[in-house]
Backbone as JSON, one array per atom type, in Angstrom:
{
  "sequence": "XXXXXXXXXXXXXXXXXXXXXXXXXXXXXXXXXXXXXXXXXXXXXXXXXXXXXXXXXXXXXXXXXXXXXXXXXXXXXXXXXXXXXXXXXXXXXXXXXXXXXXXXXXXXXXXXXXXXXXXXXXXXXXXXXXXXXXXXXXXXXXXXXXXXXXXXXXXXXXXXXXXXXXXXXXXXXXXXXXXXXXXXXXXX",
  "N": [[-5.81, 1.16, -19.98], [-3.47, 1.06, -18.52], [-3.26, 3.6, -17.5], [-4.83, 3.77, -15.24], [-3.7, 2.27, -13.24], [-2.09, 3.29, -11.14], [-3.86, 4.72, -9.3], [-5.41, 2.47, -8.75], [-3.71, 0.64, -7.4], [-3.11, 2.26, -5.2], [-5.67, 2.65, -4.14], [-6.3, 0.03, -3.43], [-4.3, -0.42, -1.55], [-5.0, 1.49, 0.38], [-7.62, 0.64, 1.2], [-7.09, -1.97, 2.13], [-5.28, -1.4, 4.2], [-6.94, 0.15, 5.81], [-8.97, -1.67, 6.58], [-7.42, -3.66, 7.8], [-6.11, -2.21, 9.81], [-8.19, -0.96, 11.23], [-10.08, -2.9, 11.71], [-8.94, -5.55, 12.66], [-9.79, -8.14, 13.12], [-11.11, -9.01, 10.9], [-9.5, -10.33, 9.13], [-8.0, -12.12, 6.34], [-10.07, -12.32, 4.51], [-11.54, -9.95, 4.78], [-9.58, -8.13, 3.98], [-9.29, -8.95, 1.34], [-11.82, -8.39, 0.19], [-11.98, -5.66, 0.8], [-9.69, -4.77, -0.56], [-10.38, -5.3, -3.26], [-12.62, -3.63, -3.51], [-11.42, -1.17, -2.93], [-9.61, -1.02, -5.05], [-11.33, -0.84, -7.25], [-12.68, 1.54, -6.57], [-10.52, 3.33, -6.52], [-9.8, 3.26, -9.21], [-12.08, 4.36, -10.41], [-12.08, 6.95, -9.28], [-9.6, 7.8, -10.23], [-10.07, 7.77, -13.0], [-12.06, 9.71, -13.17], [-10.6, 11.91, -12.26], [-8.82, 12.18, -14.33], [-10.44, 13.08, -16.3], [-12.0, 13.86, -19.44], [-9.91, 13.87, -21.09], [-8.15, 12.67, -23.69], [-5.5, 12.43, -24.11], [-2.44, 11.1, -22.83], [-1.19, 12.53, -20.77], [-3.0, 13.96, -19.04], [-4.38, 11.83, -17.87], [-2.32, 10.46, -16.56], [-1.38, 12.42, -14.76], [-3.75, 12.78, -13.27], [-3.93, 10.23, -12.13], [-1.61, 10.21, -10.56], [-2.2, 12.25, -8.72], [-4.47, 11.18, -7.4], [-3.31, 8.84, -6.39], [-1.37, 9.87, -4.58], [-3.07, 11.2, -2.78], [-4.51, 9.02, -1.69], [-2.41, 7.57, -0.55], [-1.66, 9.38, 1.39], [-3.91, 9.15, 2.98], [-3.49, 6.57, 3.99], [-1.26, 7.06, 5.59], [-2.42, 8.74, 7.53], [-4.22, 6.9, 8.65], [-2.36, 5.15, 9.81], [-1.25, 6.83, 11.72], [-3.42, 7.39, 13.48], [-4.02, 4.86, 14.35], [-2.02, 3.77, 15.99], [-1.62, 1.74, 17.86], [-2.2, -0.52, 16.44], [-0.33, -0.61, 14.49], [1.53, -2.46, 13.6], [0.03, -4.39, 12.18], [-0.91, -2.89, 10.0], [1.51, -2.1, 8.82], [2.43, -4.58, 8.06], [0.83, -5.15, 5.81], [1.62, -3.08, 4.14], [4.38, -3.46, 3.72], [4.49, -6.1, 2.92], [4.68, -9.67, 2.96], [5.7, -13.07, 2.98], [5.76, -14.62, 5.16], [3.68, -15.48, 6.86], [2.15, -17.22, 5.42], [0.23, -20.12, 4.95], [-0.07, -23.56, 3.85], [-2.68, -23.96, 3.08], [-3.56, -21.33, 2.54], [-1.84, -20.79, 0.42], [-2.75, -22.58, -1.52], [-5.29, -21.49, -2.02], [-4.53, -19.02, -3.12], [-3.1, -19.9, -5.43], [-5.13, -21.28, -6.82], [-7.01, -19.19, -7.23], [-5.47, -17.33, -8.74], [-4.83, -18.94, -10.94], [-7.37, -19.55, -12.11], [-8.38, -16.95, -12.71], [-6.32, -16.0, -14.38], [-6.51, -17.84, -16.48], [-9.0, -17.15, -17.51], [-8.4, -14.57, -18.43], [-6.55, -15.24, -20.42], [-8.19, -16.25, -22.36], [-8.97, -14.04, -23.72], [-6.8, -13.16, -25.17], [-6.28, -12.47, -27.88], [-7.89, -10.21, -28.22], [-6.67, -8.51, -26.39], [-4.25, -8.12, -27.69], [-5.17, -6.72, -29.92], [-6.02, -4.36, -28.71], [-3.56, -3.23, -28.16], [-2.96, -1.97, -30.52], [-4.25, 0.41, -30.4], [-7.04, 2.46, -29.36], [-8.8, 3.53, -31.32], [-8.2, 2.03, -33.61], [-8.88, -0.52, -32.69], [-11.65, -0.19, -32.32], [-12.4, 0.2, -34.98], [-11.97, -2.32, -35.88], [-14.11, -3.6, -34.85], [-14.42, -3.94, -32.1], [-15.82, -3.52, -28.84], [-14.5, -1.27, -27.16], [-14.56, 0.2, -24.72], [-16.24, -1.39, -23.07], [-14.77, -3.78, -23.1], [-12.35, -2.98, -21.89], [-13.33, -2.32, -19.37], [-14.23, -4.83, -18.44], [-11.78, -6.26, -18.43], [-10.43, -4.73, -16.58], [-11.86, -5.3, -14.24], [-11.24, -8.02, -13.96], [-8.42, -7.86, -13.61], [-8.32, -6.37, -11.27], [-9.52, -8.16, -9.46], [-7.66, -10.22, -9.58], [-5.34, -8.97, -8.56], [-6.33, -8.4, -6.01], [-6.65, -10.96, -4.9], [-4.01, -11.79, -4.64], [-2.84, -9.76, -3.0], [-4.36, -9.87, -0.68], [-3.43, -11.94, 0.92], [-0.68, -11.65, 1.16], [0.07, -9.01, 1.35], [1.3, -5.85, 0.07], [3.8, -6.18, -2.22], [6.04, -4.37, -3.47], [8.26, -4.37, -5.36], [7.83, -6.6, -6.9], [5.52, -6.02, -8.36], [6.53, -3.94, -9.87], [8.9, -4.77, -11.2], [8.66, -7.46, -12.22], [6.57, -7.57, -14.32], [7.82, -6.06, -16.4], [10.18, -7.48, -16.78], [9.22, -9.98, -17.64], [7.96, -9.19, -20.04], [10.23, -8.37, -21.45], [11.52, -10.83, -21.72], [9.7, -12.64, -23.05], [8.28, -11.12, -24.85], [5.69, -8.95, -26.25], [3.36, -10.26, -26.99], [0.21, -11.38, -26.16], [-0.75, -13.94, -26.4], [0.97, -15.88, -25.57]],
  "CA": [[-5.84, 0.45, -18.72], [-2.26, 1.4, -17.77], [-3.44, 4.91, -16.88], [-5.57, 3.68, -13.99], [-3.09, 1.34, -12.3], [-1.61, 4.01, -9.95], [-4.96, 4.83, -8.34], [-5.88, 1.13, -8.37], [-2.82, 0.15, -6.35], [-3.28, 3.1, -4.02], [-6.98, 2.34, -3.57], [-6.19, -1.29, -2.8], [-3.47, -0.24, -0.36], [-5.77, 2.23, 1.38], [-8.7, -0.19, 1.74], [-6.5, -3.06, 2.91], [-4.74, -0.83, 5.43], [-8.08, 0.57, 6.63], [-9.63, -2.85, 7.17], [-6.47, -4.33, 8.68], [-5.83, -1.37, 10.97], [-9.39, -0.61, 12.01], [-10.84, -4.11, 12.05], [-8.0, -6.63, 12.42], [-10.42, -9.46, 13.22], [-11.7, -9.39, 9.62], [-8.57, -11.27, 8.51], [-7.69, -12.05, 4.91], [-11.3, -12.12, 3.73], [-11.82, -8.51, 4.81], [-8.59, -7.45, 3.15], [-9.6, -9.3, -0.05], [-12.99, -7.6, -0.22], [-11.58, -4.25, 0.86], [-8.74, -4.5, -1.64], [-11.11, -5.24, -4.53], [-13.43, -2.41, -3.49], [-10.5, -0.04, -3.02], [-9.07, -0.95, -6.41], [-12.4, -0.31, -8.12], [-12.88, 2.94, -6.22], [-9.35, 4.08, -6.98], [-9.88, 3.39, -10.67], [-13.14, 5.32, -10.74], [-11.61, 8.28, -8.93], [-8.53, 8.14, -11.17], [-10.68, 8.08, -14.3], [-12.73, 11.01, -13.04], [-9.57, 12.94, -12.15], [-8.22, 12.36, -15.65], [-11.41, 13.78, -17.13], [-12.21, 13.33, -20.78], [-8.69, 14.14, -21.83], [-7.69, 11.42, -24.3], [-4.04, 12.38, -24.09], [-1.94, 10.39, -21.66], [-0.72, 13.42, -19.71], [-4.07, 14.22, -18.07], [-4.68, 10.61, -17.12], [-1.2, 10.17, -15.68], [-1.42, 13.38, -13.66], [-4.9, 12.44, -12.44], [-3.56, 9.05, -11.37], [-0.62, 10.6, -9.55], [-2.91, 13.02, -7.68], [-5.29, 10.25, -6.62], [-2.39, 7.96, -5.66], [-0.8, 10.61, -3.45], [-4.14, 11.43, -1.8], [-4.8, 7.77, -0.98], [-1.26, 7.25, 0.29], [-1.78, 10.25, 2.56], [-4.93, 8.53, 3.82], [-2.86, 5.45, 4.7], [-0.42, 7.66, 6.64], [-3.33, 9.17, 8.59], [-4.67, 5.68, 9.34], [-1.27, 4.66, 10.65], [-1.08, 7.76, 12.84], [-4.51, 7.25, 14.43], [-4.1, 3.47, 14.81], [-0.64, 3.42, 16.37], [-1.61, 0.47, 18.58], [-2.31, -1.6, 15.46], [0.59, -0.23, 13.44], [2.18, -3.67, 13.08], [-0.85, -5.0, 11.18], [-0.93, -2.03, 8.8], [2.83, -2.19, 8.19], [2.5, -5.9, 7.42], [0.24, -5.04, 4.48], [2.37, -2.14, 3.32], [5.67, -4.04, 3.35], [4.28, -7.4, 2.28], [5.47, -10.75, 3.53], [5.25, -14.44, 2.78], [6.07, -15.35, 6.39], [2.51, -16.05, 7.53], [1.38, -18.07, 4.51], [0.13, -21.56, 5.2], [-0.31, -24.28, 2.6], [-4.07, -23.71, 2.71], [-3.61, -20.02, 1.89], [-1.13, -20.9, -0.85], [-3.65, -23.24, -2.46], [-6.31, -20.51, -2.39], [-3.9, -18.06, -4.04], [-2.8, -20.56, -6.7], [-6.4, -21.52, -7.52], [-7.56, -17.91, -7.67], [-4.63, -16.78, -9.81], [-4.95, -19.82, -12.11], [-8.68, -19.37, -12.74], [-8.46, -15.6, -13.28], [-5.38, -15.91, -15.49], [-7.08, -18.6, -17.59], [-10.06, -16.32, -18.1], [-7.75, -13.5, -19.19], [-5.92, -15.8, -21.61], [-9.23, -16.43, -23.37], [-9.09, -12.77, -24.42], [-5.45, -12.76, -25.6], [-6.33, -11.8, -29.18], [-8.45, -8.88, -28.01], [-5.64, -7.7, -25.73], [-3.3, -7.73, -28.73], [-5.82, -5.7, -30.75], [-6.0, -3.12, -27.93], [-2.23, -2.66, -28.29], [-2.94, -1.14, -31.73], [-4.87, 1.69, -30.09], [-8.5, 2.39, -29.2], [-9.49, 3.79, -32.58], [-8.0, 0.86, -34.48], [-9.67, -1.62, -32.14], [-13.05, 0.08, -32.64], [-12.58, -0.04, -36.4], [-12.0, -3.78, -36.06], [-15.37, -4.1, -34.31], [-14.4, -4.19, -30.65], [-16.4, -2.58, -27.87], [-13.28, -1.0, -26.4], [-14.88, 0.61, -23.35], [-16.73, -2.57, -22.36], [-13.67, -4.72, -22.94], [-11.43, -2.47, -20.88], [-13.99, -2.43, -18.07], [-14.17, -6.24, -18.06], [-10.39, -6.61, -18.1], [-10.09, -4.05, -15.34], [-12.46, -6.07, -13.15], [-10.43, -9.23, -13.79], [-7.11, -7.49, -13.06], [-8.53, -5.97, -9.87], [-9.74, -9.38, -8.68], [-6.38, -10.93, -9.54], [-4.49, -8.27, -7.61], [-6.91, -8.54, -4.68], [-6.35, -12.31, -4.41], [-2.6, -11.83, -4.23], [-2.54, -8.82, -1.92], [-5.09, -10.21, 0.54], [-2.7, -12.89, 1.75], [0.74, -11.34, 1.3], [0.33, -7.58, 1.43], [1.84, -5.26, -1.16], [5.24, -6.38, -2.41], [6.17, -3.4, -4.55], [9.22, -4.66, -6.42], [7.25, -7.62, -7.77], [4.62, -5.33, -9.28], [7.28, -3.04, -10.74], [9.96, -5.39, -11.98], [8.27, -8.69, -12.89], [5.92, -7.39, -15.63], [8.79, -5.6, -17.39], [11.1, -8.57, -17.03], [8.52, -10.97, -18.46], [7.78, -8.63, -21.39], [11.53, -8.41, -22.11], [11.89, -12.2, -22.01], [8.83, -13.34, -23.99], [7.68, -10.2, -25.82], [4.41, -8.33, -25.92], [2.22, -11.01, -27.5], [-0.56, -11.91, -25.04], [-1.15, -15.33, -26.63], [1.95, -16.81, -25.0]],
  "C": [[-4.61, 0.8, -17.88], [-2.46, 2.68, -16.98], [-4.06, 4.81, -15.5], [-4.84, 2.86, -12.93], [-2.53, 2.03, -11.06], [-2.7, 4.17, -8.91], [-5.49, 3.47, -7.89], [-5.03, 0.58, -7.24], [-2.99, 0.95, -5.07], [-4.62, 2.84, -3.34], [-6.97, 1.01, -2.84], [-5.38, -1.18, -1.5], [-4.26, 0.45, 0.75], [-6.84, 1.35, 2.02], [-8.16, -1.34, 2.58], [-5.95, -2.55, 4.23], [-5.87, -0.4, 6.36], [-8.71, -0.63, 7.32], [-8.69, -3.54, 8.15], [-6.25, -3.53, 9.96], [-7.03, -1.14, 11.85], [-10.17, -1.83, 12.45], [-9.95, -5.33, 11.81], [-8.62, -8.02, 12.5], [-11.02, -9.91, 11.9], [-10.8, -10.32, 8.82], [-8.39, -11.04, 7.02], [-8.93, -11.8, 4.07], [-11.65, -10.63, 3.67], [-10.86, -7.74, 3.94], [-8.85, -7.72, 1.67], [-10.75, -8.45, -0.57], [-12.65, -6.12, -0.23], [-10.62, -3.88, -0.26], [-9.43, -4.4, -2.99], [-11.94, -3.97, -4.61], [-12.55, -1.17, -3.62], [-9.91, 0.12, -4.41], [-10.1, -0.38, -7.37], [-12.64, 1.17, -7.85], [-11.73, 3.81, -6.69], [-9.36, 4.28, -8.48], [-10.94, 4.4, -11.08], [-12.7, 6.75, -10.44], [-10.5, 8.72, -9.89], [-9.05, 8.5, -12.54], [-11.37, 9.43, -14.27], [-11.71, 12.13, -12.96], [-8.92, 13.21, -13.49], [-9.15, 13.13, -16.57], [-11.56, 13.12, -18.48], [-11.02, 13.61, -21.68], [-8.17, 12.82, -22.4], [-6.17, 11.32, -24.36], [-3.59, 11.74, -22.79], [-1.56, 11.28, -20.5], [-1.77, 13.65, -18.64], [-4.38, 13.0, -17.23], [-3.56, 10.28, -16.14], [-1.2, 11.12, -14.49], [-2.59, 13.13, -12.72], [-4.6, 11.24, -11.56], [-2.57, 9.35, -10.27], [-1.29, 11.33, -8.4], [-3.72, 12.09, -6.79], [-4.4, 9.32, -5.8], [-1.79, 8.63, -4.44], [-1.85, 10.85, -2.37], [-4.43, 10.16, -1.01], [-3.63, 7.33, -0.11], [-1.23, 8.13, 1.53], [-2.82, 9.7, 3.53], [-4.37, 7.35, 4.61], [-1.99, 5.98, 5.83], [-1.28, 8.13, 7.81], [-3.86, 7.97, 9.37], [-3.59, 5.14, 10.27], [-1.09, 5.54, 11.88], [-2.16, 7.53, 13.9], [-4.69, 5.83, 14.95], [-2.72, 2.97, 15.2], [-0.57, 2.08, 17.11], [-1.7, -0.73, 17.65], [-1.36, -1.38, 14.28], [1.26, -1.45, 12.81], [1.34, -4.3, 11.97], [-0.86, -4.2, 9.88], [0.41, -2.13, 8.08], [3.03, -3.53, 7.51], [1.98, -5.82, 5.99], [1.05, -4.12, 3.58], [3.71, -2.7, 2.86], [5.51, -5.34, 2.58], [5.19, -8.45, 2.87], [4.84, -12.1, 3.18], [5.34, -15.25, 4.08], [4.86, -16.0, 7.05], [1.67, -16.95, 6.63], [1.4, -19.52, 4.96], [-0.1, -22.24, 3.85], [-1.75, -24.08, 2.14], [-4.23, -22.36, 2.01], [-2.94, -20.06, 0.52], [-2.0, -21.55, -1.9], [-4.75, -22.29, -2.93], [-5.74, -19.5, -3.39], [-3.67, -18.69, -5.41], [-4.08, -20.82, -7.49], [-6.99, -20.22, -8.06], [-6.8, -17.33, -8.84], [-4.77, -17.63, -11.08], [-6.26, -19.59, -12.85], [-8.76, -18.0, -13.42], [-7.5, -15.41, -14.45], [-5.89, -16.68, -16.7], [-8.19, -17.82, -18.28], [-9.44, -15.21, -18.94], [-7.1, -14.02, -20.46], [-6.94, -16.07, -22.72], [-9.39, -15.18, -24.24], [-7.74, -12.26, -24.94], [-5.48, -12.02, -26.94], [-6.87, -10.38, -29.04], [-7.45, -7.96, -27.32], [-4.59, -7.24, -26.74], [-3.88, -6.65, -29.63], [-5.8, -4.35, -30.02], [-4.63, -2.45, -28.01], [-2.1, -1.76, -29.53], [-3.47, 0.26, -31.48], [-6.39, 1.56, -30.08], [-9.23, 2.57, -30.53], [-9.38, 2.6, -33.52], [-8.83, -0.32, -33.99], [-11.16, -1.42, -32.43], [-13.33, -0.16, -34.11], [-12.61, -1.53, -36.72], [-13.22, -4.42, -35.41], [-15.41, -4.37, -32.82], [-15.17, -3.12, -29.9], [-15.29, -2.28, -26.87], [-13.59, -0.66, -24.95], [-15.36, -0.58, -22.52], [-15.64, -3.58, -22.1], [-12.7, -4.27, -21.86], [-12.03, -2.56, -19.48], [-13.93, -3.88, -17.57], [-12.77, -6.68, -17.66], [-9.96, -5.95, -16.8], [-10.64, -4.8, -14.13], [-11.65, -7.34, -12.89], [-9.07, -8.92, -13.16], [-7.25, -7.09, -11.6], [-8.74, -7.2, -8.98], [-8.44, -10.16, -8.53], [-5.43, -10.28, -8.53], [-5.0, -8.44, -6.18], [-6.61, -9.92, -4.09], [-4.92, -12.37, -3.9], [-2.32, -10.97, -3.01], [-3.22, -9.21, -0.62], [-4.28, -11.11, 1.47], [-1.25, -12.49, 2.01], [1.03, -9.88, 1.56], [0.92, -7.1, 0.11], [3.33, -5.5, -1.19], [5.59, -5.6, -3.66], [7.1, -3.81, -5.67], [8.67, -5.71, -7.38], [6.35, -6.96, -8.8], [5.34, -4.4, -10.24], [8.2, -3.77, -11.69], [9.47, -6.58, -12.8], [7.56, -8.47, -14.22], [6.9, -6.95, -16.73], [9.77, -6.7, -17.75], [10.46, -9.63, -17.93], [8.33, -10.47, -19.88], [9.1, -8.64, -22.15], [11.88, -9.83, -22.55], [11.03, -12.84, -23.09], [8.15, -12.43, -25.0], [6.31, -9.75, -25.4], [3.18, -9.07, -26.4], [1.47, -11.68, -26.33], [-0.98, -13.37, -25.22], [-0.2, -16.33, -26.02], [1.59, -17.24, -23.61]]
}
């Protein structure tokens, strides 16, 4: 699942920037739907770019290629939508400045429900840490499980990004900080 996160973020960024820049009247709902669709599309393209190479190198390089291509697409969108550049930059930089209490409640409810669903699968997530082959030997449908978790993670990211934009340091630093503080056990 880690291998696909670069294209997922880039796909979400591209779709949100496209909808915000080209159709600003769609608001947060359009960015939410576009972000989820972009994340799914980015993951599919990233998986296809990685090919059937089970080694991490091919998947990482495929993800980097797809991420750069989608980021280039965002740059092109910004160039051709200079009159709406402020809206696109809002999503790229991220901001809490326009959040209302109603939006905050929607985010908290969405994140709570999706996180609770993911916590139901904490044991399976721990088994996946052993490796795909070991998980299959323990009776897991690894491909189906990863697909389901990917859908949940994409929805979770879409809920957050739709209202605040992309806040990069949070996505980079917070997961590592939390893992350092509480460890890698998903049951916590």
